[in-house]
Coordinates of C-alpha atoms in Angstrom, one line a residue:
M1 CA -81.1 -151.5 11.3
R2 CA -81.2 -147.9 12.3
K3 CA -80.0 -145.2 10.0
Y4 CA -80.2 -142.6 12.7
I5 CA -77.2 -143.0 15.0
R6 CA -76.5 -141.6 18.4
I7 CA -73.0 -142.4 19.6
T8 CA -72.8 -143.6 23.1
I9 CA -69.2 -144.5 22.8
L10 CA -68.9 -144.5 26.5
F11 CA -65.4 -145.8 26.8
I12 CA -63.9 -145.8 30.1
I13 CA -60.8 -144.0 29.1
A14 CA -59.5 -141.1 30.8
A15 CA -56.8 -139.0 29.5
Q16 CA -57.5 -136.0 27.4
M17 CA -55.2 -133.2 26.4
A18 CA -56.2 -130.0 28.1
F19 CA -57.9 -127.4 26.2
A20 CA -59.4 -124.1 27.2
Q21 CA -63.1 -123.9 27.9
E22 CA -63.5 -120.5 26.4
A23 CA -61.5 -121.4 23.3
R24 CA -63.8 -124.3 22.7
K25 CA -66.9 -122.2 23.1
E26 CA -65.5 -119.6 20.7
R27 CA -64.8 -122.3 18.1
A28 CA -68.3 -123.7 18.6
D29 CA -69.9 -120.3 18.2
K30 CA -67.9 -119.6 15.1
N31 CA -69.0 -122.8 13.4
Y32 CA -72.6 -122.7 14.6
G33 CA -74.8 -123.6 11.7
K34 CA -72.2 -125.8 9.9
F35 CA -73.6 -129.3 9.8
A36 CA -72.7 -132.8 8.6
Y37 CA -75.2 -135.5 7.8
I38 CA -74.3 -139.1 8.6
K39 CA -76.3 -142.0 7.1
A40 CA -76.3 -144.8 9.6
S41 CA -76.9 -147.7 7.2
E42 CA -74.1 -146.6 5.0
L43 CA -71.8 -146.3 8.0
Y44 CA -72.5 -149.8 9.1
E45 CA -72.2 -151.2 5.6
R46 CA -68.8 -149.8 5.3
L47 CA -67.7 -151.2 8.7
V48 CA -68.8 -154.7 7.6
E49 CA -67.0 -154.3 4.3
K50 CA -63.8 -153.5 6.3
G51 CA -64.1 -156.6 8.4
Y52 CA -65.8 -155.3 11.5
E53 CA -68.5 -157.8 12.6
S54 CA -70.8 -157.8 15.6
Q55 CA -74.3 -159.0 16.5
D56 CA -75.4 -155.4 16.9
L57 CA -74.0 -154.4 13.4
F58 CA -75.9 -157.2 11.7
A59 CA -79.1 -156.5 13.6
R60 CA -79.1 -152.8 12.5
L61 CA -78.3 -153.7 8.9
A62 CA -81.0 -156.4 8.9
D63 CA -83.6 -154.0 10.3
A64 CA -82.7 -151.4 7.7
C65 CA -83.4 -153.9 4.9
Y66 CA -86.5 -155.3 6.6
F67 CA -88.2 -151.9 7.1
N68 CA -87.6 -151.2 3.4
A69 CA -89.1 -154.6 2.3
R70 CA -85.7 -155.9 1.1
Y71 CA -86.4 -159.3 2.7
S72 CA -83.8 -161.4 1.0
E73 CA -81.1 -159.0 2.1
A74 CA -82.5 -158.8 5.6
L75 CA -82.7 -162.6 5.8
L76 CA -78.9 -162.9 5.3
R77 CA -78.2 -160.4 8.0
Y78 CA -80.6 -161.8 10.5
E79 CA -79.0 -165.2 10.0
K80 CA -75.6 -163.7 10.8
M81 CA -77.0 -161.9 13.8
L82 CA -78.6 -165.1 15.2
S83 CA -75.4 -167.1 14.7
Y84 CA -73.9 -165.4 17.8
D85 CA -74.3 -167.0 21.2
T86 CA -75.6 -163.9 22.8
K87 CA -79.3 -163.6 23.4
V88 CA -81.3 -161.1 21.3
R89 CA -84.7 -159.5 21.7
P90 CA -87.5 -161.9 20.9
V91 CA -88.9 -159.5 18.1
Y92 CA -85.8 -160.4 16.0
Y93 CA -87.1 -164.0 15.6
Y94 CA -90.5 -162.6 14.5
R95 CA -88.8 -160.4 11.8
Y96 CA -86.6 -163.3 10.8
A97 CA -89.7 -165.5 10.4
Q98 CA -91.4 -162.9 8.1
C99 CA -88.3 -162.8 5.9
L100 CA -88.2 -166.6 5.7
K101 CA -91.9 -166.7 4.7
A102 CA -91.2 -164.1 2.0
E103 CA -88.5 -166.4 0.6
G104 CA -90.8 -169.4 0.8
E105 CA -88.9 -171.2 3.6
Y106 CA -92.0 -172.0 5.6
E107 CA -90.7 -174.8 7.7
K108 CA -87.8 -172.6 9.0
A109 CA -90.3 -169.7 9.5
E110 CA -92.5 -171.9 11.7
Q111 CA -89.5 -172.8 13.8
A112 CA -88.6 -169.2 14.2
L113 CA -92.1 -168.3 15.2
T114 CA -92.2 -171.1 17.7
E115 CA -89.1 -169.7 19.3
F116 CA -90.6 -166.2 19.2
Y117 CA -93.9 -167.1 20.9
T118 CA -92.0 -169.2 23.5
L119 CA -89.8 -166.2 24.4
I120 CA -92.7 -163.9 24.8
G121 CA -94.6 -166.3 27.0
Q122 CA -97.2 -167.6 24.4
P123 CA -96.0 -171.1 23.6
G124 CA -98.2 -172.9 21.1
R125 CA -98.9 -170.0 18.8
P126 CA -99.4 -169.3 15.9
E127 CA -101.3 -172.6 15.9
V128 CA -102.9 -172.0 19.2
S129 CA -102.6 -175.0 21.6
L130 CA -105.6 -176.6 23.3
T131 CA -104.6 -174.9 26.5
G132 CA -104.5 -171.6 24.6
Q133 CA -107.9 -172.2 23.1
L134 CA -109.4 -173.0 26.5
A135 CA -107.9 -169.8 27.9
D136 CA -109.4 -167.8 25.1
I137 CA -112.8 -169.3 25.9
E138 CA -112.4 -168.6 29.6
H139 CA -112.2 -164.8 28.8
F140 CA -115.8 -164.9 27.7
S141 CA -117.1 -167.3 30.4
G142 CA -119.1 -166.5 33.5
R143 CA -121.4 -164.0 31.8
Y144 CA -124.7 -166.0 32.2
A145 CA -127.0 -167.4 34.9
I146 CA -128.8 -170.5 33.6
A147 CA -131.6 -172.7 34.9
D148 CA -133.9 -175.4 33.7
A149 CA -136.6 -173.8 31.5
G150 CA -139.4 -175.5 33.4
I151 CA -141.2 -177.6 30.7
N152 CA -138.6 -180.3 30.0
T153 CA -139.7 -183.9 29.8
E154 CA -137.9 -187.2 29.7
Y155 CA -138.1 -186.9 25.9
A156 CA -136.3 -184.5 23.5
D157 CA -137.2 -180.8 23.9
F158 CA -135.1 -178.3 21.9
G159 CA -134.9 -175.7 19.2
S160 CA -136.9 -172.7 20.4
A161 CA -138.1 -169.4 18.8
Y162 CA -139.9 -166.4 20.2
R163 CA -143.5 -165.5 19.1
G164 CA -143.8 -162.0 20.4
K165 CA -142.3 -161.2 23.8
D166 CA -144.3 -163.6 26.0
K167 CA -144.4 -166.9 24.1
L168 CA -141.9 -169.5 22.9
I169 CA -142.3 -172.1 20.2
F170 CA -140.1 -175.3 20.5
A171 CA -139.8 -178.8 19.2
S172 CA -140.6 -181.8 21.4
A173 CA -141.1 -185.6 21.0
R174 CA -143.1 -185.7 24.2
D175 CA -146.3 -187.2 22.7
T176 CA -144.7 -190.1 20.8
G177 CA -142.4 -192.1 23.0
I178 CA -140.4 -193.2 19.9
F179 CA -136.8 -192.1 19.8
V180 CA -133.6 -192.4 17.8
Q181 CA -130.6 -190.5 19.1
R182 CA -130.0 -187.2 17.2
T183 CA -127.3 -186.9 14.6
H184 CA -125.6 -183.8 13.2
V185 CA -128.5 -182.9 10.9
W186 CA -131.0 -183.8 13.6
N187 CA -133.1 -186.0 11.2
K188 CA -133.1 -189.4 13.0
Q189 CA -135.4 -188.5 15.9
P190 CA -138.9 -189.2 14.5
F191 CA -142.2 -187.6 15.3
L192 CA -141.0 -184.3 16.7
K193 CA -143.9 -181.8 17.0
L194 CA -144.0 -178.0 17.5
Y195 CA -145.3 -176.7 20.8
E196 CA -145.9 -173.2 22.3
A197 CA -145.4 -172.2 25.9
D198 CA -145.9 -169.0 27.9
I199 CA -142.9 -167.1 29.2
N200 CA -143.5 -166.1 32.8
E201 CA -142.2 -163.1 34.8
D202 CA -139.1 -165.2 35.9
G203 CA -138.1 -165.9 32.3
K204 CA -139.2 -169.5 32.5
L205 CA -141.7 -171.5 30.5
E206 CA -145.1 -172.8 31.5
N207 CA -148.4 -174.1 29.9
P208 CA -147.0 -175.9 26.9
V209 CA -149.5 -176.8 24.2
K210 CA -149.2 -178.3 20.7
L211 CA -149.5 -175.9 17.8
K212 CA -152.8 -176.1 16.0
G213 CA -153.3 -176.4 12.3
E214 CA -151.6 -178.2 9.5
V215 CA -148.0 -177.5 10.7
N216 CA -147.7 -180.8 12.7
R217 CA -147.7 -183.9 10.6
K218 CA -146.6 -187.5 11.1
F219 CA -142.9 -186.9 10.5
H220 CA -140.4 -184.4 12.0
Q221 CA -141.3 -180.7 12.6
S222 CA -138.8 -178.6 14.4
T223 CA -136.7 -175.3 14.7
P224 CA -139.3 -172.6 13.8
I225 CA -138.8 -168.8 13.4
V226 CA -141.8 -166.4 13.5
T227 CA -142.0 -163.0 11.9
H228 CA -142.5 -159.9 14.1
D229 CA -146.2 -159.6 13.3
G230 CA -146.8 -163.2 14.3
K231 CA -148.5 -164.2 11.0
T232 CA -145.7 -166.2 9.3
M233 CA -143.6 -169.0 10.5
Y234 CA -140.7 -170.8 8.8
F235 CA -139.9 -174.2 10.1
T236 CA -138.1 -177.5 9.4
R237 CA -139.8 -180.7 8.4
N238 CA -138.9 -183.9 6.7
N239 CA -139.5 -183.9 2.9
F240 CA -143.3 -184.4 3.3
L241 CA -146.1 -182.2 1.9
R242 CA -149.7 -183.0 1.1
G243 CA -149.3 -186.6 1.8
K244 CA -146.2 -187.0 -0.5
Y245 CA -143.0 -188.4 1.1
G246 CA -140.1 -187.2 -1.0
K247 CA -136.8 -188.9 -1.5
S248 CA -133.5 -188.3 -3.2
E249 CA -132.2 -190.5 -6.0
N250 CA -130.5 -192.7 -3.4
G251 CA -133.6 -193.0 -1.4
T252 CA -132.9 -190.6 1.4
N253 CA -135.6 -188.4 2.9
H254 CA -133.9 -185.1 3.5
L255 CA -135.0 -182.1 5.6
K256 CA -136.7 -179.0 4.1
I257 CA -137.8 -175.6 5.2
Y258 CA -141.5 -174.7 4.9
K259 CA -143.6 -171.6 5.5
A260 CA -146.9 -171.5 7.4
T261 CA -149.5 -168.7 7.9
N262 CA -151.4 -168.1 11.1
N263 CA -155.1 -168.1 10.5
E264 CA -157.0 -167.3 13.7
G265 CA -154.6 -169.3 15.9
K266 CA -154.1 -172.2 13.4
W267 CA -150.9 -172.6 11.4
E268 CA -152.1 -173.5 7.9
D269 CA -151.3 -173.0 4.1
I270 CA -148.0 -174.9 4.3
E271 CA -145.7 -174.0 1.4
E272 CA -142.3 -175.4 0.5
L273 CA -139.5 -172.8 -0.1
P274 CA -137.8 -172.8 -3.5
I275 CA -134.3 -173.0 -1.8
N276 CA -135.0 -176.7 -1.0
D277 CA -134.0 -179.7 -3.0
D278 CA -134.7 -183.5 -2.8
E279 CA -131.0 -184.2 -3.0
F280 CA -129.8 -182.5 0.1
S281 CA -131.1 -181.1 3.5
T282 CA -132.1 -177.5 4.1
A283 CA -133.1 -176.8 7.7
H284 CA -133.2 -174.6 10.8
P285 CA -134.4 -171.2 9.4
A286 CA -133.6 -167.8 11.0
L287 CA -134.5 -164.2 10.0
D288 CA -132.5 -161.0 10.2
P289 CA -134.1 -158.1 12.1
D290 CA -135.6 -156.6 8.9
E291 CA -136.9 -160.0 7.8
K292 CA -135.3 -159.5 4.4
M293 CA -132.7 -162.3 4.8
L294 CA -133.3 -165.9 5.6
Y295 CA -130.4 -167.8 7.2
F296 CA -130.4 -171.6 7.3
V297 CA -128.3 -174.8 7.4
S298 CA -127.6 -177.1 4.5
D299 CA -125.3 -179.9 3.3
R300 CA -125.8 -179.0 -0.4
N301 CA -123.0 -178.8 -2.9
G302 CA -120.3 -176.3 -1.9
T303 CA -120.6 -177.1 1.8
R304 CA -117.2 -176.9 3.5
G305 CA -117.9 -179.4 6.3
K306 CA -120.7 -181.7 7.3
S307 CA -123.2 -178.8 7.3
D308 CA -122.7 -175.0 6.6
L309 CA -124.6 -171.8 7.2
F310 CA -126.2 -170.2 4.2
A311 CA -128.4 -167.1 3.5
A312 CA -130.8 -166.0 0.8
E313 CA -132.6 -162.7 0.3
I314 CA -136.3 -162.6 0.7
R315 CA -137.5 -160.2 -2.0
P316 CA -140.5 -157.9 -1.6
D317 CA -142.6 -160.1 -3.9
G318 CA -141.9 -163.1 -1.6
S319 CA -139.4 -164.8 -4.0
F320 CA -135.9 -165.7 -2.9
G321 CA -132.5 -164.5 -4.2
P322 CA -129.4 -166.7 -4.8
V323 CA -128.3 -168.9 -1.9
L324 CA -125.0 -167.7 -0.5
N325 CA -122.5 -169.6 1.7
L326 CA -121.5 -167.5 4.7
G327 CA -117.8 -168.3 4.1
D328 CA -114.7 -169.6 5.8
K329 CA -114.8 -167.1 8.7
I330 CA -118.0 -168.9 9.9
N331 CA -118.1 -172.3 8.2
T332 CA -115.5 -175.0 9.0
R333 CA -114.8 -178.6 8.2
G334 CA -117.2 -179.6 11.0
R335 CA -120.8 -178.8 11.7
E336 CA -122.3 -175.3 11.7
T337 CA -126.0 -175.3 12.5
F338 CA -128.9 -173.6 14.4
P339 CA -128.5 -170.0 13.4
F340 CA -130.3 -167.1 15.2
V341 CA -130.0 -163.4 14.5
S342 CA -130.7 -161.0 17.4
D343 CA -132.5 -157.7 17.1
S344 CA -129.2 -155.9 17.0
G345 CA -128.0 -158.1 14.1
I346 CA -125.7 -160.4 16.0
L347 CA -125.5 -163.9 14.4
Y348 CA -125.5 -166.8 16.8
F349 CA -124.9 -170.4 15.8
A350 CA -123.7 -173.8 17.0
S351 CA -120.5 -175.4 15.8
D352 CA -118.2 -178.3 16.5
G353 CA -115.6 -177.0 14.1
H354 CA -114.5 -173.8 15.9
P355 CA -112.5 -174.2 19.1
G356 CA -114.8 -175.3 21.9
L357 CA -115.4 -177.2 25.1
G358 CA -116.7 -180.4 23.3
G359 CA -119.6 -181.4 21.1
L360 CA -121.5 -178.4 19.7
D361 CA -120.8 -175.0 21.3
V362 CA -122.7 -171.8 20.8
F363 CA -120.8 -168.9 19.0
A364 CA -121.6 -165.3 18.2
V365 CA -120.3 -163.2 15.3
H366 CA -119.3 -159.7 16.7
K367 CA -117.8 -156.7 14.9
D368 CA -114.4 -155.9 16.4
A369 CA -112.6 -152.5 16.8
F370 CA -111.5 -152.8 13.1
G371 CA -114.9 -153.5 11.7
N372 CA -114.1 -157.2 11.1
D373 CA -116.4 -160.1 12.0
R374 CA -115.0 -162.2 14.8
V375 CA -116.4 -165.6 15.9
I376 CA -116.6 -165.7 19.7
N377 CA -117.3 -168.7 21.9
L378 CA -119.9 -167.7 24.4
G379 CA -118.0 -169.7 27.1
K380 CA -119.4 -171.4 30.2
P381 CA -122.0 -172.0 31.5
V382 CA -124.0 -171.8 28.2
N383 CA -121.4 -174.1 26.6
S384 CA -120.2 -177.4 28.1
P385 CA -118.5 -180.7 27.0
A386 CA -122.0 -181.8 25.7
D387 CA -123.9 -180.5 22.7
D388 CA -125.1 -176.9 23.3
F389 CA -127.2 -175.2 20.6
G390 CA -130.5 -173.4 19.7
Y391 CA -129.5 -170.1 21.4
V392 CA -132.1 -167.3 21.2
I393 CA -132.1 -164.0 23.2
D394 CA -134.4 -161.1 23.9
E395 CA -131.7 -158.4 24.0
A396 CA -134.0 -155.8 25.6
G397 CA -134.5 -158.0 28.7
K398 CA -131.1 -159.8 28.5
K399 CA -133.0 -163.1 28.8
G400 CA -133.2 -166.1 26.5
F401 CA -133.1 -169.9 26.0
F402 CA -130.8 -172.5 24.6
S403 CA -130.8 -176.3 24.2
S404 CA -128.4 -178.9 25.5
N405 CA -128.1 -182.6 26.2
R406 CA -125.7 -182.0 29.2
G407 CA -126.1 -184.4 32.1
E408 CA -128.7 -186.6 30.3
K409 CA -128.3 -190.3 30.3
T410 CA -130.6 -190.6 27.4
A411 CA -128.6 -188.0 25.4
F412 CA -131.9 -186.2 24.6
D413 CA -132.1 -182.5 24.8
N414 CA -133.5 -180.0 27.3
I415 CA -134.3 -176.3 27.1
Y416 CA -132.5 -174.0 29.5
A417 CA -133.4 -170.4 30.4
F418 CA -130.6 -167.9 30.9
T419 CA -130.0 -164.3 31.9
E420 CA -127.0 -162.5 30.4
N421 CA -125.3 -160.5 33.1
R422 CA -122.7 -158.8 30.9
P423 CA -122.3 -158.7 27.1
V424 CA -119.4 -159.8 25.1
S425 CA -116.7 -157.1 25.2
L426 CA -114.0 -156.8 22.5
V427 CA -112.5 -153.5 23.8
A428 CA -109.0 -152.6 24.9
E429 CA -106.9 -149.5 24.3
L430 CA -103.5 -149.0 22.8
C431 CA -102.1 -145.6 23.6
G432 CA -98.7 -143.9 23.7
H433 CA -96.4 -141.1 22.8
V434 CA -94.0 -140.7 19.9
R435 CA -90.9 -138.5 20.2
D436 CA -87.4 -137.8 18.8
S437 CA -84.9 -140.2 20.4
I438 CA -82.3 -137.4 20.9
T439 CA -84.2 -134.2 21.5
K440 CA -87.2 -135.9 23.2
E441 CA -89.4 -133.5 21.2
P442 CA -92.9 -134.9 20.5
L443 CA -93.5 -135.9 16.9
A444 CA -96.9 -134.7 15.8
G445 CA -98.5 -136.3 12.7
T446 CA -96.5 -139.5 12.9
Q447 CA -98.2 -142.1 10.7
L448 CA -99.1 -145.2 12.7
T449 CA -100.2 -148.5 11.1
L450 CA -101.5 -151.4 13.2
Y451 CA -101.1 -155.0 11.9
D452 CA -102.1 -158.3 13.2
E453 CA -99.4 -160.8 14.0
N454 CA -99.5 -162.1 10.5
K455 CA -98.8 -158.6 9.2
K456 CA -102.3 -158.0 7.9
E457 CA -103.1 -154.3 8.0
L458 CA -105.9 -153.4 10.4
K459 CA -105.9 -149.7 11.0
N460 CA -104.1 -146.4 10.1
F461 CA -104.0 -143.3 12.4
R462 CA -101.7 -140.4 13.4
T463 CA -100.3 -138.8 16.5
D464 CA -101.9 -135.6 17.6
A465 CA -100.1 -132.2 18.1
S466 CA -98.5 -133.4 21.3
G467 CA -97.2 -136.7 19.7
N468 CA -99.8 -138.8 21.5
F469 CA -102.1 -141.5 20.2
C470 CA -104.9 -143.8 21.5
T471 CA -106.8 -146.4 19.5
E472 CA -109.2 -149.2 20.3
V473 CA -108.0 -152.7 19.7
V474 CA -109.3 -156.2 20.3
P475 CA -108.1 -157.8 23.6
Y476 CA -106.3 -161.2 23.7
E477 CA -104.6 -160.6 20.3
N478 CA -101.0 -159.8 19.3
Y479 CA -100.2 -156.8 17.1
V480 CA -97.4 -155.1 15.3
L481 CA -97.3 -151.2 15.4
R482 CA -95.3 -149.5 12.7
S483 CA -94.4 -145.8 13.1
E484 CA -93.3 -143.7 10.1
K485 CA -92.5 -140.0 9.7
E486 CA -90.6 -138.1 7.1
E487 CA -86.9 -137.7 7.8
Y488 CA -87.1 -140.5 10.5
Q489 CA -86.3 -144.2 10.4
V490 CA -89.2 -146.6 10.4
H491 CA -89.9 -148.2 13.7
E492 CA -91.9 -151.4 14.5
E493 CA -93.1 -152.5 17.9
F494 CA -94.5 -156.0 18.7
V495 CA -97.5 -155.5 21.0
A496 CA -98.3 -158.6 23.1
R497 CA -101.9 -159.4 23.9
L498 CA -103.9 -156.9 25.9
D499 CA -106.4 -157.9 28.5
H500 CA -110.1 -157.0 28.5
K501 CA -110.5 -153.2 29.1
E502 CA -106.7 -152.9 29.5
K503 CA -105.1 -149.5 28.4
R504 CA -101.5 -150.2 27.3
E505 CA -99.1 -147.2 27.2
L506 CA -96.2 -147.2 24.8
L507 CA -93.2 -144.8 24.5
I508 CA -91.8 -144.8 21.0
E509 CA -88.6 -143.0 20.1
L510 CA -87.8 -142.5 16.5
N511 CA -84.3 -142.0 15.1
R512 CA -83.6 -139.6 12.3
E513 CA -82.8 -141.0 8.9
D514 CA -79.8 -138.7 8.6
I515 CA -78.0 -137.7 11.7
K516 CA -77.1 -134.0 11.8
V517 CA -74.0 -133.3 13.7
T518 CA -72.2 -130.0 14.3
T519 CA -69.6 -128.4 16.5
G520 CA -70.2 -129.0 20.2
D521 CA -72.2 -132.1 19.7
D522 CA -71.5 -135.2 21.8
L523 CA -71.2 -138.1 19.5
T524 CA -72.1 -140.4 22.3
T525 CA -75.7 -139.1 22.1
K526 CA -75.8 -138.6 18.3
L527 CA -74.8 -141.9 16.8
G528 CA -76.8 -144.3 19.0
L529 CA -73.9 -146.7 19.5
K530 CA -73.7 -149.2 22.3
P531 CA -71.7 -148.1 25.3
I532 CA -68.2 -149.4 25.6
Y533 CA -66.6 -149.8 29.1
F534 CA -63.1 -150.5 30.4
D535 CA -62.2 -153.3 32.8
F536 CA -61.5 -152.3 36.4
D537 CA -58.1 -150.8 36.9
K538 CA -57.3 -151.3 33.1
H539 CA -56.8 -148.9 30.2
S540 CA -56.4 -151.5 27.4
I541 CA -58.9 -151.5 24.6
R542 CA -61.4 -154.4 24.8
E543 CA -61.9 -156.5 21.7
I544 CA -65.6 -155.6 21.5
S545 CA -64.6 -151.9 22.0
K546 CA -62.6 -152.0 18.8
I547 CA -65.9 -152.4 16.8
E548 CA -67.4 -149.3 18.4
L549 CA -64.1 -147.4 17.9
G550 CA -64.3 -148.4 14.3
K551 CA -67.6 -146.5 14.0
V552 CA -65.9 -143.4 15.3
I553 CA -63.0 -143.8 12.9
E554 CA -65.3 -144.3 10.0
V555 CA -67.1 -141.0 10.8
M556 CA -63.8 -139.2 11.0
Q557 CA -62.6 -140.7 7.7
Q558 CA -65.9 -139.8 6.0
Y559 CA -65.7 -136.2 7.3
P560 CA -62.0 -135.0 7.2
G561 CA -62.9 -131.7 8.8
I562 CA -64.1 -133.2 12.0
A563 CA -61.9 -132.9 15.1
I564 CA -62.9 -134.5 18.4
D565 CA -62.1 -134.3 22.0
V566 CA -62.0 -137.5 24.1
R567 CA -63.2 -137.1 27.7
S568 CA -62.4 -140.2 29.8
H569 CA -63.7 -141.0 33.2
T570 CA -63.2 -143.6 36.0
D571 CA -65.3 -144.9 38.9
S572 CA -64.8 -143.8 42.4
R573 CA -62.7 -146.7 43.6
G574 CA -59.1 -145.8 44.2
S575 CA -57.5 -142.5 45.1
D576 CA -58.3 -139.3 43.3
Q577 CA -54.8 -139.1 42.1
Y578 CA -54.7 -142.7 40.9
N579 CA -58.0 -142.3 39.0
M580 CA -56.9 -139.1 37.3
Q581 CA -53.8 -140.9 36.0
L582 CA -55.9 -144.0 35.0
S583 CA -58.3 -141.8 33.0
E584 CA -55.4 -140.0 31.3
N585 CA -54.1 -143.4 30.3
R586 CA -57.5 -144.5 28.9
A587 CA -57.9 -141.3 27.0
R588 CA -54.4 -141.7 25.5
A589 CA -55.1 -145.4 24.7
T590 CA -58.2 -144.4 22.8
M591 CA -56.5 -141.6 21.0
D592 CA -53.6 -143.9 20.0
Y593 CA -56.0 -146.5 18.7
I594 CA -57.9 -144.0 16.5
I595 CA -54.6 -142.6 15.2
N596 CA -52.8 -145.8 14.6
V597 CA -55.6 -148.1 13.4
G598 CA -57.8 -145.5 11.7
G599 CA -55.0 -143.4 10.2
I600 CA -56.4 -140.2 11.7
A601 CA -54.0 -137.3 11.9
P602 CA -52.9 -136.6 15.5
G603 CA -54.0 -132.9 15.1
R604 CA -57.7 -134.0 14.7
I605 CA -58.0 -135.7 18.1
S606 CA -57.3 -134.4 21.6
G607 CA -58.2 -135.7 25.0
K608 CA -58.3 -135.3 28.7
G609 CA -58.8 -137.5 31.8
Y610 CA -61.3 -136.4 34.4
G611 CA -60.8 -139.3 36.9
E612 CA -63.8 -139.6 39.2
S613 CA -64.7 -136.0 39.2
Q614 CA -67.8 -136.4 36.9
L615 CA -69.7 -139.4 38.1
V616 CA -73.0 -140.2 36.4
N617 CA -74.6 -141.7 39.5
D618 CA -74.3 -141.7 43.3
C619 CA -71.4 -144.2 43.5
S620 CA -69.0 -141.9 45.1
D621 CA -66.4 -142.8 47.8
G622 CA -67.9 -144.8 50.7
V623 CA -71.1 -145.6 48.8
K624 CA -71.8 -149.3 48.2
C625 CA -72.7 -150.0 44.6
S626 CA -72.9 -152.9 42.3
E627 CA -70.3 -153.6 39.6
E628 CA -72.8 -152.6 37.0
A629 CA -73.3 -149.3 38.6
H630 CA -69.6 -148.6 38.9
Q631 CA -69.1 -149.5 35.3
L632 CA -71.4 -146.7 34.2
N633 CA -68.8 -144.3 35.4
R634 CA -65.9 -146.0 33.5
R635 CA -66.7 -144.3 30.2
S636 CA -65.5 -142.0 27.4
E637 CA -67.3 -139.2 25.6
F638 CA -66.5 -137.8 22.2
I639 CA -67.2 -134.0 21.6
I640 CA -66.9 -132.4 18.2
L641 CA -64.5 -129.5 18.4
K642 CA -64.8 -128.4 14.8
M643 CA -66.3 -129.4 11.5

């Protein structure tokens, strides 16, 4: 609720006792500098205590508690506010849900959030629906041109790695003719061997030959990674070294990572890495750009799903540091596999646990505008309903390769070449202007805090000398923007998802914590109350208007020195004489209500009717206007004559 009040008690009342313009000016000048400070929240609390109730009152009181982290108090008031039949702004369901969560009422909170996201046109959140997931993937689709790599066979070909800029090493079963369909750890297709092919000027492969040396043995060899100098290769093989076929205690032959050295074109001196174990699989190595960190896949103890991504430091002496799980941001209950790290440090991997198109999809981990890692689905056409994996890219040339079993009756894999036509972009801009709600003066130095939709803090910044701000955000996400400035009420704005490269402009008006009023002020612009209008051709007080009049009465009771002048107006329909009398009647009705109900001394309130002489729009005689436009003229204003 707002503590800064602007009174728009725009009654449509018309009857005010005449007073001299010069006398009023003289009194205003005499009392210049004499102020009163009205606390909005205290005003509304007193009104509720006296039996005044309205949806607006409870909304303002609830907000006052919410912005001060008094969630249990806010909860009660939001519940009262939502009990009315009248529609409210969607953001109130969001705040209501946050209060429910703070009180541990999670089921009700989910219901409130469901209502909120439906009202803002995002049904299915916060648990994003399948349709929503596919829409998110579509944002990053269409960025690639793909083609057959040129060396595929009727057998399995997959899992490639660069050796230099002009050669690619990959796994293939082309010389065996013996197959078993691949499973999630890729260890049931026997006799895979490592091959090397040239990369031609078109970015495709040609002249494939089997690697020489000790690297290819009678069981599986696959998924290599080669150091920049071309001298060392890490690769995956069944647990088999120097003629020994290793098994776990239950008799399973797992996968392990080995290291080979290039000696005059032959890959020899095969060594097993110390991160392996007979009891679980360790596979699919990848190196960071500095070649100081080895990434890999494993189903060892501590794995969250069927297989997770891990990393271990490669120390200067060649030993390895502790094995680290890459965490919940990357690893899921499904399969994470086939890591690759580009020259710029972007981690790519395949997963069937993150939202995708089906089977394994390729994902990338990008830093967003807040410095956080975000897992991005690369979209179509790299990804498909089939298994897509083994992504590698030469970022300088924007070309690369990936593997997929799409369109294959045998379900075996092929290698595809691609060109990246545009990179992943996570950029949008949230800009705006912060100003005083009454004076419209810019508010420099306003503290702004950006939260995600779960109220996790993302970024802090301030407005400039002109009250403006602009900050980068991540597109396709919802945010909450909080504005705080000394002597002003806290303000929060829910910001719905921005599109890619969108620049969203906000206008934020802050209300003062304490409202300063003095002689000559119009309470209709000071107290921020809802307008109150009279029915056509009537001067009786509406039931809803009594609540707004109660606010005026409370101010006058709190400050016995205040005297006000009621200025009442009509619309243009009817004769000038009739409207003048009607406005006088409305002014008198307003004055009588304040005197009789509020117990205000008659000498503290005066009034005058102005008829249709001071219209606020163009709805004059002979002009066709809507009922809503005419109603804007049926109003009352409250001017402070003295303090």
